[in-house]
Amino acid sequence: MNTLRQELKEKIIEQLNLEDYSVSDIEDNDALFGDGLGLDSIDALELIVMLDKDYGIQLTDPKEGKEVFKSIEVLADYIAKHRTK
Amino acid sequence: MNSEFKIQSYCHIKSGEFFYNDKLLFKSDAESFSGIMKAAYTNFEIEYPKFFKMDKLSKLAFLGAEILLTKVNPSQPKISDTAVILSNTASSLSTDRVFQESISDSENYYPSPSVFVYTLPNICIGEICIKHQLHSENSFYIFDHFNPNQLWVHSQNLLKTNKAKRVLCGWVDVDGDNYEAFLYLVSEHGTLTHSTKTIKRLYSPQ
């Protein structure tokens, strides 16, 4: 699970162009949106694409997305349970 | 409102050099476009992480606006009643190509939302307006060449009809490795007469 969390942090920094962040700046339970990393709605769409492309998970319910993208910890748990690749 | 408007200030960004009123503010020796933009962002001590999510055209326009609206003269009043009229010849082609490439493989079809949102040239105006809280009119023209006359006509009209107190005008163009920004502010303040002749001279001083 730690490997997956590390991998997610690296992907988020690279794919969302978070130039001011390094992996060590992101805590597992930091909020991804709002006061945490400050991601926006376009970032949310990019994360949905990433889940589909890299882990074979298709999120279709917006309410589910809100919960899944709460933090790295929650996202990694969700991926571990639902990934198809 | 006074019908004799002035060019308050202007900036030129080209070949890694950033000029303000013909004075060289910063020069970057970085080879890539993104390296040059990042070096300028650092040099001008800008703190706006969204910058790194922008496409090339928006980064270029954003830096030009930063120079004119904030960085060189931080004490100048913030005027939300500022219109923005920009123009270029390549539209958003640079980003359009990136997006086209990303969707060309039907077996690996994952369009990127963060690239797609920049596949219009006027998005760069939105980035400037969000950062500087500008709430007036805005337009983005696609011309064959730099067209000072149209910029003059439009900005004069906005100022004379009190649609704006100030206009940020100019040319911001990116196509492949080629890029250029020439932006200027028109208002009641300044020493340079706002005319197509002056705009032409400032754009091409030689």
Short mmCIF file of C-alpha atoms in Angstrom, two decimals:
data_model
loop_
_atom_site.label_atom_id
_atom_site.label_comp_id
_atom_site.label_asym_id
_atom_site.label_seq_id
_atom_site.Cartn_x
_atom_site.Cartn_y
_atom_site.Cartn_z
CA MET A 1 0.00 0.00 0.00
CA ASN A 2 2.87 2.37 0.76
CA THR A 3 4.25 1.78 -2.73
CA LEU A 4 0.88 2.66 -4.25
CA ARG A 5 0.62 5.85 -2.14
CA GLN A 6 4.11 6.87 -3.23
CA GLU A 7 3.23 6.14 -6.86
CA LEU A 8 0.05 8.23 -6.62
CA LYS A 9 1.91 11.18 -5.14
CA GLU A 10 4.45 11.05 -7.98
CA LYS A 11 1.73 10.81 -10.63
CA ILE A 12 -0.30 13.67 -9.14
CA ILE A 13 2.73 15.96 -8.94
CA GLU A 14 3.75 15.19 -12.50
CA GLN A 15 0.39 15.02 -14.24
CA LEU A 16 -1.15 17.99 -12.44
CA ASN A 17 2.05 20.09 -12.74
CA LEU A 18 2.40 20.77 -9.02
CA GLU A 19 5.80 22.43 -9.43
CA ASP A 20 6.00 23.61 -5.83
CA TYR A 21 5.49 20.14 -4.35
CA SER A 22 7.67 17.12 -3.82
CA VAL A 23 6.48 13.68 -2.67
CA SER A 24 7.59 14.39 0.89
CA ASP A 25 5.36 17.51 1.01
CA ILE A 26 2.20 15.45 0.63
CA GLU A 27 0.93 13.61 3.69
CA ASP A 28 -1.19 10.52 3.16
CA ASN A 29 -4.23 12.17 4.75
CA ASP A 30 -3.83 15.69 3.32
CA ALA A 31 -6.98 16.97 1.60
CA LEU A 32 -6.45 16.90 -2.18
CA PHE A 33 -9.01 19.66 -2.81
CA GLY A 34 -9.86 22.82 -0.89
CA ASP A 35 -7.31 23.82 1.72
CA GLY A 36 -5.00 20.89 1.05
CA LEU A 37 -3.24 20.69 -2.29
CA GLY A 38 -5.73 23.18 -3.72
CA LEU A 39 -6.67 21.09 -6.75
CA ASP A 40 -9.46 22.39 -8.97
CA SER A 41 -12.25 20.93 -11.11
CA ILE A 42 -9.98 20.37 -14.13
CA ASP A 43 -7.58 18.47 -11.87
CA ALA A 44 -10.51 16.30 -10.75
CA LEU A 45 -11.22 15.43 -14.40
CA GLU A 46 -7.55 14.65 -14.93
CA LEU A 47 -7.59 12.31 -11.91
CA ILE A 48 -10.65 10.52 -13.31
CA VAL A 49 -8.78 9.99 -16.60
CA MET A 50 -5.74 8.73 -14.66
CA LEU A 51 -7.86 6.17 -12.76
CA ASP A 52 -9.24 4.85 -16.05
CA LYS A 53 -5.97 4.89 -17.96
CA ASP A 54 -3.58 3.56 -15.32
CA TYR A 55 -5.80 1.39 -13.10
CA GLY A 56 -8.80 0.46 -15.28
CA ILE A 57 -11.29 2.12 -12.93
CA GLN A 58 -14.18 4.10 -14.42
CA LEU A 59 -15.80 6.55 -12.04
CA THR A 60 -19.25 7.50 -13.20
CA ASP A 61 -20.93 8.73 -10.02
CA PRO A 62 -19.86 12.30 -9.08
CA LYS A 63 -20.69 11.63 -5.41
CA GLU A 64 -18.35 8.65 -5.44
CA GLY A 65 -15.59 10.84 -6.92
CA LYS A 66 -15.94 13.36 -4.13
CA GLU A 67 -15.29 10.63 -1.56
CA VAL A 68 -12.57 8.79 -3.50
CA PHE A 69 -10.46 11.92 -4.01
CA LYS A 70 -10.54 12.92 -0.35
CA SER A 71 -6.88 12.10 0.26
CA ILE A 72 -4.03 9.93 -0.99
CA GLU A 73 -4.86 7.38 1.72
CA VAL A 74 -8.51 7.07 0.64
CA LEU A 75 -7.61 7.06 -3.06
CA ALA A 76 -4.98 4.32 -2.61
CA ASP A 77 -7.46 2.16 -0.63
CA TYR A 78 -10.07 2.59 -3.36
CA ILE A 79 -7.63 1.72 -6.15
CA ALA A 80 -6.35 -1.35 -4.30
CA LYS A 81 -9.92 -2.67 -4.01
CA HIS A 82 -11.18 -1.82 -7.51
CA ARG A 83 -8.23 -1.88 -9.92
CA THR A 84 -8.45 -4.04 -13.02
CA LYS A 85 -4.92 -3.38 -14.21
CA MET B 1 -13.41 61.15 -20.42
CA ASN B 2 -10.43 62.69 -22.15
CA SER B 3 -10.34 61.67 -25.82
CA GLU B 4 -6.55 61.99 -25.94
CA PHE B 5 -5.42 58.64 -24.63
CA LYS B 6 -1.88 57.59 -23.93
CA ILE B 7 0.22 54.48 -24.01
CA GLN B 8 1.08 54.18 -20.35
CA SER B 9 3.65 51.40 -20.61
CA TYR B 10 4.60 48.49 -22.85
CA CYS B 11 6.54 45.26 -22.73
CA HIS B 12 8.11 42.93 -25.23
CA ILE B 13 9.00 39.27 -24.71
CA LYS B 14 11.03 37.51 -27.38
CA SER B 15 14.11 35.27 -27.69
CA GLY B 16 14.42 34.82 -23.93
CA GLU B 17 14.44 38.57 -23.29
CA PHE B 18 11.86 40.49 -21.26
CA PHE B 19 11.68 44.23 -21.93
CA TYR B 20 9.66 46.92 -20.17
CA ASN B 21 9.52 50.28 -22.01
CA ASP B 22 12.55 49.14 -24.04
CA LYS B 23 14.55 48.44 -20.86
CA LEU B 24 15.81 44.87 -20.51
CA LEU B 25 14.35 43.50 -17.27
CA PHE B 26 15.46 39.91 -17.55
CA LYS B 27 17.20 37.56 -19.94
CA SER B 28 17.10 33.79 -19.75
CA ASP B 29 19.62 31.48 -21.37
CA ALA B 30 17.38 28.45 -20.95
CA GLU B 31 16.95 26.56 -24.21
CA SER B 32 13.35 25.43 -23.94
CA PHE B 33 10.25 27.61 -23.90
CA SER B 34 9.13 26.15 -20.57
CA GLY B 35 12.61 26.71 -19.12
CA ILE B 36 12.55 30.38 -20.14
CA MET B 37 9.05 30.91 -18.74
CA LYS B 38 9.94 29.19 -15.47
CA ALA B 39 13.12 31.25 -15.14
CA ALA B 40 11.10 34.45 -15.65
CA TYR B 41 8.46 33.31 -13.14
CA THR B 42 11.22 32.77 -10.58
CA ASN B 43 13.05 36.01 -11.45
CA PHE B 44 9.90 38.13 -11.10
CA GLU B 45 9.12 36.39 -7.78
CA ILE B 46 5.62 35.43 -8.86
CA GLU B 47 3.70 33.21 -6.46
CA TYR B 48 0.89 31.68 -8.48
CA PRO B 49 1.10 27.86 -8.78
CA LYS B 50 -1.65 27.83 -11.42
CA PHE B 51 0.98 29.26 -13.79
CA PHE B 52 2.53 25.80 -14.18
CA LYS B 53 -0.77 24.32 -15.35
CA MET B 54 -1.12 26.85 -18.16
CA ASP B 55 -0.31 26.20 -21.81
CA LYS B 56 2.44 28.08 -23.64
CA LEU B 57 0.21 30.90 -24.91
CA SER B 58 -1.27 31.57 -21.48
CA LYS B 59 2.14 31.52 -19.80
CA LEU B 60 3.45 34.09 -22.26
CA ALA B 61 0.42 36.38 -21.98
CA PHE B 62 0.34 35.96 -18.20
CA LEU B 63 3.99 37.02 -17.82
CA GLY B 64 3.48 40.07 -20.05
CA ALA B 65 0.49 41.12 -17.98
CA GLU B 66 2.40 40.55 -14.74
CA ILE B 67 5.15 42.87 -15.92
CA LEU B 68 2.73 45.63 -16.91
CA LEU B 69 0.14 45.33 -14.14
CA THR B 70 2.17 44.37 -11.08
CA LYS B 71 5.85 43.64 -11.17
CA VAL B 72 7.49 46.79 -12.46
CA ASN B 73 5.29 49.20 -10.54
CA PRO B 74 3.68 47.33 -7.61
CA SER B 75 2.20 50.52 -6.14
CA GLN B 76 0.06 51.33 -9.20
CA PRO B 77 -3.66 51.20 -8.39
CA LYS B 78 -5.56 48.03 -9.21
CA ILE B 79 -8.18 48.92 -11.83
CA SER B 80 -10.76 46.18 -12.29
CA ASP B 81 -12.31 48.27 -15.05
CA THR B 82 -9.51 47.22 -17.41
CA ALA B 83 -10.41 45.72 -20.79
CA VAL B 84 -8.17 43.21 -22.53
CA ILE B 85 -7.72 43.06 -26.32
CA LEU B 86 -5.17 40.55 -27.52
CA SER B 87 -4.33 39.16 -30.95
CA ASN B 88 -2.08 36.72 -32.76
CA THR B 89 -1.76 34.70 -35.93
CA ALA B 90 -1.35 31.12 -34.67
CA SER B 91 -4.45 31.09 -32.48
CA SER B 92 -4.07 28.18 -30.02
CA LEU B 93 -2.41 25.97 -32.64
CA SER B 94 0.48 25.00 -30.39
CA THR B 95 -1.87 23.44 -27.83
CA ASP B 96 -4.26 22.16 -30.50
CA ARG B 97 -1.41 20.05 -31.86
CA VAL B 98 -0.60 18.65 -28.41
CA PHE B 99 -4.25 17.72 -27.94
CA GLN B 100 -4.55 16.24 -31.43
CA GLU B 101 -1.53 14.05 -30.77
CA SER B 102 -3.00 12.89 -27.46
CA ILE B 103 -6.17 11.61 -29.14
CA SER B 104 -4.67 10.21 -32.33
CA ASP B 105 -4.36 6.63 -31.03
CA SER B 106 -7.84 5.08 -30.93
CA GLU B 107 -6.48 2.14 -28.94
CA ASN B 108 -5.17 4.46 -26.24
CA TYR B 109 -7.82 7.17 -26.28
CA TYR B 110 -7.59 9.27 -23.13
CA PRO B 111 -8.19 12.96 -23.95
CA SER B 112 -6.58 15.18 -21.36
CA PRO B 113 -9.03 17.71 -19.83
CA SER B 114 -6.19 19.97 -18.72
CA VAL B 115 -4.85 20.20 -22.29
CA PHE B 116 -8.29 20.50 -23.88
CA VAL B 117 -9.26 23.57 -21.83
CA TYR B 118 -6.49 25.56 -23.52
CA THR B 119 -7.53 24.76 -27.09
CA LEU B 120 -8.89 28.29 -27.57
CA PRO B 121 -6.66 31.38 -27.74
CA ASN B 122 -8.86 33.60 -25.56
CA ILE B 123 -8.33 31.36 -22.53
CA CYS B 124 -5.12 33.32 -21.89
CA ILE B 125 -7.26 36.44 -21.39
CA GLY B 126 -9.28 34.54 -18.79
CA GLU B 127 -6.09 33.63 -16.92
CA ILE B 128 -5.05 37.30 -16.83
CA CYS B 129 -8.50 38.47 -15.74
CA ILE B 130 -8.70 35.90 -12.95
CA LYS B 131 -5.27 36.82 -11.60
CA HIS B 132 -5.80 40.58 -11.73
CA GLN B 133 -9.56 40.61 -11.13
CA LEU B 134 -10.34 42.46 -14.37
CA HIS B 135 -14.06 42.70 -15.04
CA SER B 136 -14.36 44.68 -18.27
CA GLU B 137 -14.69 43.74 -21.95
CA ASN B 138 -12.30 41.34 -23.64
CA SER B 139 -11.57 40.19 -27.19
CA PHE B 140 -9.04 38.01 -28.94
CA TYR B 141 -8.37 38.62 -32.66
CA ILE B 142 -6.68 36.30 -35.15
CA PHE B 143 -4.82 38.33 -37.80
CA ASP B 144 -2.41 37.47 -40.61
CA HIS B 145 0.03 39.96 -39.12
CA PHE B 146 0.32 42.37 -36.20
CA ASN B 147 -2.54 44.80 -36.76
CA PRO B 148 -2.10 48.04 -34.78
CA ASN B 149 -5.01 49.73 -36.50
CA GLN B 150 -7.64 47.27 -35.28
CA LEU B 151 -6.17 47.31 -31.76
CA TRP B 152 -6.25 51.12 -31.81
CA VAL B 153 -9.84 51.35 -33.09
CA HIS B 154 -11.18 48.86 -30.56
CA SER B 155 -9.36 50.27 -27.53
CA GLN B 156 -10.24 53.87 -28.44
CA ASN B 157 -13.88 52.85 -28.70
CA LEU B 158 -13.89 51.14 -25.31
CA LEU B 159 -12.25 54.11 -23.61
CA LYS B 160 -14.33 56.79 -25.34
CA THR B 161 -17.59 55.04 -24.55
CA ASN B 162 -16.55 54.52 -20.91
CA LYS B 163 -16.66 50.74 -21.26
CA ALA B 164 -13.23 50.68 -19.62
CA LYS B 165 -10.85 53.02 -17.81
CA ARG B 166 -7.80 51.24 -19.13
CA VAL B 167 -7.08 48.68 -21.88
CA LEU B 168 -4.41 46.00 -21.95
CA CYS B 169 -3.69 45.45 -25.65
CA GLY B 170 -1.28 43.61 -27.82
CA TRP B 171 0.06 40.61 -29.61
CA VAL B 172 0.82 37.24 -28.03
CA ASP B 173 1.79 34.48 -30.42
CA VAL B 174 3.20 30.97 -29.99
CA ASP B 175 3.80 28.46 -32.75
CA GLY B 176 6.25 25.64 -32.18
CA ASP B 177 9.53 27.09 -30.99
CA ASN B 178 8.60 30.60 -32.08
CA TYR B 179 6.98 32.97 -29.63
CA GLU B 180 6.53 36.68 -29.14
CA ALA B 181 4.52 38.94 -26.87
CA PHE B 182 4.10 42.68 -27.22
CA LEU B 183 1.65 44.12 -24.72
CA TYR B 184 0.84 47.72 -23.83
CA LEU B 185 -1.51 49.62 -21.56
CA VAL B 186 -3.70 52.43 -22.84
CA SER B 187 -5.28 54.94 -20.45
CA GLU B 188 -5.47 58.67 -19.75
CA HIS B 189 -2.02 58.50 -18.17
CA GLY B 190 1.37 58.44 -19.83
CA THR B 191 3.51 60.41 -22.22
CA LEU B 192 3.22 58.47 -25.47
CA THR B 193 0.30 59.40 -27.70
CA HIS B 194 -1.99 56.49 -28.40
CA SER B 195 -1.84 56.24 -32.20
CA THR B 196 -1.24 53.48 -34.73
CA LYS B 197 2.03 55.19 -35.61
CA THR B 198 3.26 54.97 -32.02
CA ILE B 199 2.06 51.38 -31.63
CA LYS B 200 3.93 50.40 -34.83
CA ARG B 201 7.09 52.16 -33.67
CA LEU B 202 7.05 50.51 -30.25
CA TYR B 203 6.41 47.09 -31.76
CA SER B 204 9.23 47.40 -34.29
CA PRO B 205 11.64 50.04 -32.98
CA GLN B 206 14.11 49.66 -35.86
#
